[in-house]
Short mmCIF file of C-alpha atoms and ligand atoms in Angstrom, two decimals:
data_model
loop_
_atom_site.label_atom_id
_atom_site.label_comp_id
_atom_site.label_asym_id
_atom_site.label_seq_id
_atom_site.Cartn_x
_atom_site.Cartn_y
_atom_site.Cartn_z
CA MET A 512 2.31 -34.81 -17.20
CA LYS A 513 0.01 -37.29 -18.96
CA THR A 514 -2.67 -35.60 -21.00
CA ASP A 515 -5.25 -38.41 -21.13
CA PHE A 516 -8.38 -38.15 -19.05
CA ASN A 517 -9.67 -40.81 -16.76
CA ASN A 518 -13.22 -41.45 -17.89
CA ASN A 519 -14.31 -42.34 -14.40
CA ASN A 520 -13.33 -38.90 -13.15
CA LEU A 521 -15.69 -35.97 -12.97
CA LYS A 522 -14.94 -33.34 -15.63
CA LEU A 523 -15.04 -29.65 -14.82
CA ALA A 524 -14.71 -26.84 -17.38
CA ILE A 525 -13.36 -23.47 -16.25
CA GLN A 526 -12.28 -20.30 -18.04
CA LYS A 527 -8.86 -20.59 -19.69
CA LYS A 528 -7.74 -16.98 -19.62
CA GLY A 529 -9.79 -14.08 -18.37
CA ARG A 530 -11.44 -12.38 -15.47
CA LEU A 531 -12.72 -15.60 -13.85
CA THR A 532 -9.59 -17.73 -14.22
CA ASP A 533 -7.51 -16.77 -11.17
CA ASP A 534 -10.49 -16.52 -8.84
CA THR A 535 -11.78 -19.91 -10.00
CA ILE A 536 -8.45 -21.64 -9.34
CA LEU A 537 -8.14 -19.89 -5.98
CA PHE A 538 -11.68 -20.97 -5.09
CA LEU A 539 -10.96 -24.63 -5.94
CA GLU A 540 -7.75 -24.54 -3.91
CA ASN A 541 -9.45 -22.83 -0.98
CA ALA A 542 -12.07 -25.57 -1.04
CA GLY A 543 -9.21 -28.01 -0.46
CA LEU A 544 -8.50 -29.34 -3.96
CA ILE A 545 -4.86 -29.79 -4.96
CA LEU A 546 -4.42 -29.16 -8.69
CA ASP A 547 -1.63 -30.21 -11.05
CA THR A 548 -1.74 -28.03 -14.16
CA ASP A 549 0.12 -28.48 -17.44
CA GLY A 550 2.33 -25.61 -18.58
CA GLN A 551 -0.08 -24.25 -21.18
CA ARG A 552 -3.12 -24.44 -18.95
CA LEU A 553 -5.11 -26.72 -21.23
CA PHE A 554 -6.09 -29.15 -18.54
CA ALA A 555 -5.44 -30.00 -14.90
CA LYS A 556 -5.79 -33.02 -12.71
CA CYS A 557 -6.83 -33.03 -9.13
CA ARG A 558 -4.50 -34.91 -6.81
CA ASN A 559 -6.97 -35.46 -4.00
CA TYR A 560 -10.32 -35.88 -5.80
CA PRO A 561 -11.42 -37.85 -8.90
CA LEU A 562 -11.68 -34.66 -10.92
CA ASP A 563 -10.19 -33.54 -14.26
CA ILE A 564 -10.31 -29.89 -15.30
CA VAL A 565 -10.39 -28.48 -18.83
CA PHE A 566 -9.60 -24.84 -19.57
CA VAL A 567 -11.84 -23.33 -22.28
CA ARG A 568 -13.38 -20.01 -23.35
CA ASP A 569 -16.10 -18.97 -20.92
CA ASP A 570 -18.73 -18.79 -23.69
CA ASP A 571 -18.18 -22.49 -24.45
CA ILE A 572 -18.64 -23.69 -20.86
CA PRO A 573 -22.48 -23.89 -20.83
CA ASP A 574 -22.46 -25.65 -24.22
CA PHE A 575 -19.93 -28.24 -23.04
CA VAL A 576 -22.05 -28.89 -19.95
CA GLU A 577 -25.28 -28.99 -21.96
CA ASN A 578 -23.96 -31.56 -24.44
CA SER A 579 -22.24 -33.60 -21.69
CA THR A 580 -18.69 -33.06 -22.92
CA VAL A 581 -18.04 -32.19 -19.27
CA ASP A 582 -20.15 -32.85 -16.16
CA ILE A 583 -19.84 -29.49 -14.46
CA GLY A 584 -18.58 -25.98 -15.17
CA ILE A 585 -17.84 -22.68 -13.48
CA VAL A 586 -19.11 -19.66 -15.40
CA GLY A 587 -20.70 -16.24 -14.92
CA GLU A 588 -24.50 -16.23 -14.63
CA ASN A 589 -24.42 -13.56 -17.35
CA ILE A 590 -23.42 -16.17 -19.94
CA LEU A 591 -26.29 -18.45 -18.88
CA TYR A 592 -28.81 -15.60 -19.24
CA GLU A 593 -27.46 -14.70 -22.65
CA LYS A 594 -27.42 -18.25 -23.97
CA ASN A 595 -30.58 -19.38 -22.21
CA SER A 596 -28.65 -22.54 -21.37
CA ARG A 597 -30.37 -25.74 -20.29
CA VAL A 598 -28.05 -26.60 -17.40
CA GLN A 599 -28.63 -26.91 -13.67
CA LYS A 600 -27.42 -24.04 -11.51
CA MET A 601 -25.95 -25.81 -8.48
CA LEU A 602 -24.20 -23.23 -6.31
CA LEU A 603 -23.41 -19.50 -6.37
CA LEU A 604 -19.69 -19.09 -5.72
CA ASN A 605 -19.37 -15.55 -4.30
CA PHE A 606 -16.85 -14.20 -6.84
CA GLY A 607 -16.94 -12.80 -10.38
CA TYR A 608 -19.46 -10.16 -9.39
CA CYS A 609 -20.59 -7.87 -12.19
CA ARG A 610 -23.75 -6.42 -13.68
CA LEU A 611 -25.06 -5.75 -17.14
CA VAL A 612 -25.86 -2.05 -17.31
CA ILE A 613 -27.16 0.42 -19.82
CA ALA A 614 -24.95 3.48 -20.10
CA VAL A 615 -25.26 6.62 -22.19
CA GLN A 616 -22.90 9.39 -23.21
CA LYS A 617 -22.53 11.62 -20.17
CA ASP A 618 -23.99 14.80 -21.63
CA LEU A 619 -26.99 13.31 -23.42
CA PRO A 620 -30.41 14.48 -22.12
CA ILE A 621 -31.38 10.91 -21.17
CA SER A 622 -32.44 10.12 -17.62
CA ASN A 623 -34.14 6.72 -17.86
CA ILE A 624 -34.80 3.85 -20.25
CA GLY A 625 -38.08 5.46 -21.35
CA ASP A 626 -35.92 7.97 -23.23
CA LEU A 627 -34.29 5.19 -25.27
CA ASN A 628 -37.23 4.59 -27.62
CA LYS A 629 -35.78 3.51 -31.03
CA SER A 630 -32.20 4.18 -29.90
CA LYS A 631 -29.26 2.23 -31.26
CA ILE A 632 -27.60 0.17 -28.47
CA THR A 633 -24.22 -1.53 -28.81
CA THR A 634 -23.61 -4.65 -26.72
CA SER A 635 -21.97 -8.09 -26.52
CA TYR A 636 -25.15 -9.37 -24.85
CA PRO A 637 -27.76 -8.86 -27.61
CA ARG A 638 -30.26 -11.47 -26.41
CA SER A 639 -30.24 -10.33 -22.79
CA VAL A 640 -30.66 -6.72 -23.87
CA GLN A 641 -33.42 -7.56 -26.38
CA ARG A 642 -35.29 -9.57 -23.74
CA PHE A 643 -35.02 -6.69 -21.29
CA PHE A 644 -36.36 -4.07 -23.70
CA ASN A 645 -39.13 -6.44 -24.87
CA SER A 646 -40.22 -6.78 -21.25
CA GLN A 647 -40.32 -2.98 -20.99
CA ASN A 648 -42.19 -2.60 -24.32
CA ILE A 649 -39.51 -0.23 -25.58
CA PRO A 650 -38.40 -0.80 -29.19
CA VAL A 651 -34.61 -0.47 -29.66
CA ASP A 652 -32.11 -1.24 -32.38
CA ILE A 653 -29.43 -3.61 -31.03
CA LEU A 654 -26.01 -3.79 -32.59
CA GLU A 655 -23.79 -6.72 -31.52
CA VAL A 656 -20.04 -6.24 -31.09
CA LYS A 657 -17.66 -8.83 -29.64
CA GLY A 658 -15.57 -6.54 -27.44
CA SER A 659 -14.64 -2.99 -26.43
CA VAL A 660 -18.30 -2.04 -26.21
CA GLU A 661 -17.41 1.03 -24.15
CA LEU A 662 -15.58 2.54 -27.13
CA SER A 663 -18.67 2.57 -29.40
CA PRO A 664 -19.72 6.13 -28.49
CA ALA A 665 -16.20 7.50 -29.09
CA LEU A 666 -16.12 5.68 -32.43
CA GLY A 667 -19.47 7.20 -33.39
CA ILE A 668 -21.18 3.78 -33.56
CA SER A 669 -23.87 4.52 -30.97
CA SER A 670 -24.32 6.80 -27.99
CA VAL A 671 -25.90 4.07 -25.87
CA VAL A 672 -24.25 0.82 -24.74
CA ALA A 673 -25.17 -2.20 -22.62
CA ASP A 674 -22.05 -3.62 -21.02
CA LEU A 675 -20.79 -5.66 -18.08
CA THR A 676 -19.18 -3.71 -15.29
CA SER A 677 -18.12 -4.35 -11.73
CA THR A 678 -16.98 -0.96 -10.46
CA GLY A 679 -18.25 1.23 -13.30
CA SER A 680 -14.82 2.82 -13.64
CA THR A 681 -14.16 1.77 -17.26
CA LEU A 682 -17.50 3.26 -18.28
CA ALA A 683 -16.74 6.47 -16.38
CA ILE A 684 -13.33 6.78 -18.05
CA CYS A 685 -15.14 6.60 -21.40
CA ASP A 686 -17.51 9.40 -20.31
CA LEU A 687 -20.46 7.06 -20.02
CA ARG A 688 -23.19 7.38 -17.39
CA ILE A 689 -25.08 4.31 -16.09
CA ILE A 690 -28.86 4.70 -16.21
CA GLU A 691 -30.13 1.15 -15.60
CA THR A 692 -29.06 -2.34 -14.42
CA ILE A 693 -30.43 -5.21 -16.52
CA PHE A 694 -29.16 -7.99 -14.24
CA GLU A 695 -26.55 -8.78 -11.61
CA SER A 696 -24.25 -11.75 -11.94
CA GLN A 697 -21.65 -13.82 -10.11
CA ALA A 698 -19.79 -17.05 -10.82
CA VAL A 699 -21.91 -20.17 -10.52
CA LEU A 700 -21.31 -23.92 -10.53
CA ILE A 701 -23.41 -25.56 -13.24
CA SER A 702 -24.11 -29.22 -13.90
CA ARG A 703 -25.45 -31.26 -16.80
CA THR A 704 -29.00 -32.49 -16.37
CA ASN A 705 -28.85 -36.26 -17.03
CA ILE A 706 -26.14 -37.87 -14.98
CA ASN A 707 -25.63 -41.30 -13.40
CA ASN A 708 -25.77 -41.86 -9.65
CA ARG A 709 -22.04 -42.33 -9.20
CA ARG A 710 -21.19 -39.05 -10.90
CA GLN A 711 -24.02 -37.28 -9.10
CA GLY A 712 -22.51 -38.56 -5.84
CA LEU A 713 -19.14 -37.09 -6.79
CA ILE A 714 -20.77 -33.74 -7.60
CA ASP A 715 -22.67 -33.76 -4.31
CA SER A 716 -19.50 -34.36 -2.26
CA LEU A 717 -17.72 -31.64 -4.19
CA ILE A 718 -20.56 -29.23 -3.45
CA PHE A 719 -20.37 -30.23 0.23
CA ARG A 720 -16.72 -29.13 0.24
CA PHE A 721 -17.45 -25.94 -1.69
CA LYS A 722 -20.19 -25.02 0.77
CA ALA A 723 -17.86 -25.60 3.75
CA PHE A 724 -15.50 -22.98 2.32
CA LEU A 725 -18.30 -20.57 1.31
CA GLU A 726 -19.91 -20.78 4.77
CA ALA A 727 -16.52 -20.27 6.45
CA GLN A 728 -16.05 -17.03 4.50
CA LYS A 729 -19.19 -15.62 6.13
CA TYR A 730 -17.87 -15.99 9.69
CA LYS A 731 -14.96 -15.06 11.94
CA TYR A 732 -13.86 -17.20 14.87
CA VAL A 733 -13.69 -14.94 17.90
CA MET A 734 -12.14 -15.35 21.35
CA ILE A 735 -13.28 -12.90 23.98
CA ASN A 736 -12.22 -12.31 27.59
CA ALA A 737 -14.99 -11.12 29.88
CA PRO A 738 -16.03 -10.91 33.52
CA GLU A 739 -18.03 -14.06 34.38
CA GLU A 740 -21.12 -12.12 35.44
CA LYS A 741 -21.40 -10.62 31.94
CA LEU A 742 -21.69 -14.01 30.23
CA GLU A 743 -25.46 -13.99 29.80
CA GLN A 744 -25.52 -10.47 28.37
CA ILE A 745 -22.65 -11.21 25.97
CA THR A 746 -24.07 -14.57 24.90
CA LYS A 747 -27.28 -12.84 23.85
CA ILE A 748 -25.25 -10.83 21.34
CA VAL A 749 -22.74 -13.44 20.19
CA HIS A 750 -24.69 -16.68 20.43
CA GLY A 751 -22.45 -18.51 17.94
CA LEU A 752 -23.59 -21.42 15.79
CA LYS A 753 -25.39 -23.17 18.67
CA SER A 754 -23.97 -21.56 21.78
CA PRO A 755 -20.51 -20.23 22.62
CA THR A 756 -17.79 -22.31 24.27
CA VAL A 757 -16.93 -20.93 27.70
CA THR A 758 -13.73 -21.69 29.63
CA PRO A 759 -12.35 -20.15 32.84
CA LEU A 760 -9.35 -17.82 32.72
CA ALA A 761 -6.49 -18.10 35.22
CA ILE A 762 -7.78 -14.89 36.87
CA LYS A 763 -10.72 -15.55 39.19
CA GLY A 764 -14.06 -14.22 38.00
CA TRP A 765 -12.96 -14.01 34.35
CA ILE A 766 -13.85 -16.28 31.44
CA SER A 767 -12.90 -16.81 27.80
CA ILE A 768 -15.81 -17.01 25.35
CA GLN A 769 -15.20 -18.67 21.98
CA THR A 770 -17.75 -18.14 19.29
CA ALA A 771 -18.36 -17.49 15.57
CA ILE A 772 -19.61 -14.09 14.41
CA GLN A 773 -21.00 -13.36 10.97
CA GLU A 774 -18.74 -11.09 8.99
CA ASN A 775 -21.53 -8.68 8.00
CA VAL A 776 -22.43 -7.89 11.65
CA PHE A 777 -18.93 -8.31 13.08
CA TRP A 778 -18.12 -4.71 14.04
CA GLU A 779 -21.52 -3.88 15.39
CA LYS A 780 -21.45 -6.95 17.69
CA ILE A 781 -17.86 -6.31 18.79
CA GLU A 782 -18.74 -2.71 19.74
CA LYS A 783 -21.71 -3.91 21.79
CA ILE A 784 -19.82 -6.57 23.75
CA LYS A 785 -16.91 -4.21 24.33
CA GLU A 786 -19.31 -1.73 25.93
CA ILE A 787 -20.58 -4.49 28.22
CA GLY A 788 -17.01 -5.22 29.40
CA ALA A 789 -15.44 -7.71 26.97
CA SER A 790 -11.73 -7.22 26.30
CA GLY A 791 -8.74 -8.97 24.70
CA ILE A 792 -10.81 -9.83 21.67
CA ILE A 793 -9.07 -11.96 19.04
CA ALA A 794 -10.68 -12.64 15.65
CA LEU A 795 -9.44 -15.35 13.27
CA PRO A 796 -10.55 -16.42 9.80
CA ILE A 797 -12.28 -19.80 9.57
CA GLU A 798 -11.01 -22.15 6.88
CA LYS A 799 -13.96 -24.55 6.64
CA LEU A 800 -17.35 -24.50 8.32
CA ILE A 801 -19.83 -27.35 8.24
CA ILE A 802 -23.15 -26.31 9.72
P1 ATP B 1131 -13.13 -15.58 -23.06
O1 ATP B 1131 -11.86 -15.39 -23.82
O2 ATP B 1131 -13.04 -16.74 -22.09
O3 ATP B 1131 -14.34 -15.64 -23.93
P2 ATP B 1131 -14.16 -12.97 -22.22
O4 ATP B 1131 -13.32 -11.89 -22.74
O5 ATP B 1131 -15.46 -13.29 -22.85
O6 ATP B 1131 -13.23 -14.30 -22.11
P3 ATP B 1131 -13.82 -11.90 -19.53
O7 ATP B 1131 -13.74 -10.46 -19.84
O8 ATP B 1131 -12.57 -12.61 -19.12
O9 ATP B 1131 -14.53 -12.74 -20.70
O10 ATP B 1131 -14.92 -12.09 -18.42
C1 ATP B 1131 -15.26 -13.36 -17.92
C2 ATP B 1131 -16.41 -13.24 -16.96
O11 ATP B 1131 -16.01 -12.47 -15.83
C3 ATP B 1131 -17.63 -12.51 -17.46
O12 ATP B 1131 -18.45 -13.33 -18.28
C4 ATP B 1131 -18.32 -12.14 -16.15
O13 ATP B 1131 -19.05 -13.23 -15.65
C5 ATP B 1131 -17.14 -11.91 -15.20
N1 ATP B 1131 -16.86 -10.47 -14.88
C6 ATP B 1131 -16.58 -9.99 -13.65
N2 ATP B 1131 -16.36 -8.67 -13.68
C7 ATP B 1131 -16.48 -8.28 -14.95
C8 ATP B 1131 -16.34 -7.02 -15.60
N3 ATP B 1131 -16.05 -5.90 -14.96
N4 ATP B 1131 -16.50 -6.99 -16.93
C9 ATP B 1131 -16.75 -8.13 -17.60
N5 ATP B 1131 -16.91 -9.33 -17.02
C10 ATP B 1131 -16.78 -9.42 -15.70
ZN1 ZN B 1132 -16.18 -14.95 -23.50
#
């Protein structure tokens, strides 16, 4: 595979190896991009879009976007908060969920952040933590470490940490108890600020594709059999994007209703229409949805 970049192509930076890498690649593929990657995962080319991808450390992504080394990047919001990066946040991507929390040794008599006055706090996010405690007018002593923050109490470095977590299980294993959330974060598409019209156009069409996948994830396509006289009642519950599609079944007096139902209200709506008389309900995932 040729390693040179086409300067007319859009350049996207993503994490090389870490928690965001697999989900980022899966996201790009789900949005319809076909990627050709070199063996070492240094760069990739997109077969069906004028897009080149570079694989870098996540901490470098906002800097590369800020200084226009690349046009766009996919990174956790947490890194943007920490670096106070001057980039445009274009689109939240619905993966890479985590939060920056303050946790204390389980048995300490600490119930809230008010009890942390002048405490020593170990973290990899010193600026975010400092900003948070400044906003609360609580003086603390912040100690920066690059990794394994959760081990600091066991190592006798500090009994309080501020660390990223998604499930909280690593903290619990280390006998740490969460007492506060500083911020919540997910993966986000970022863009450089000064960009020519052609490149902006390419970013806009890419975002259009990303949104079609993100919207599709929120819905299920549903086919429902129902007695014809129940149509109005059922339509009130599952009104679809505009209105459902209705076709007759081979049995007289019965219809098939095709509609989209939002994932977060799916079961509650299905239960309601089933009570009214709907049956033979089939739900399918939607691949792309353009509203
Ligand atoms: P790199 O080598 O690229 O600097 P890293 O070790 O700094 O990697 P990872 O641990 O791979 O970073 O995390 C990458 C991103 O994944 C985080 O910045 C955050 O946005 C997201 N993330 C999701 N869940 C978690 C979690 N439980 N803990 C830490 N980060 C998480
Ligand atoms: Zn990193």
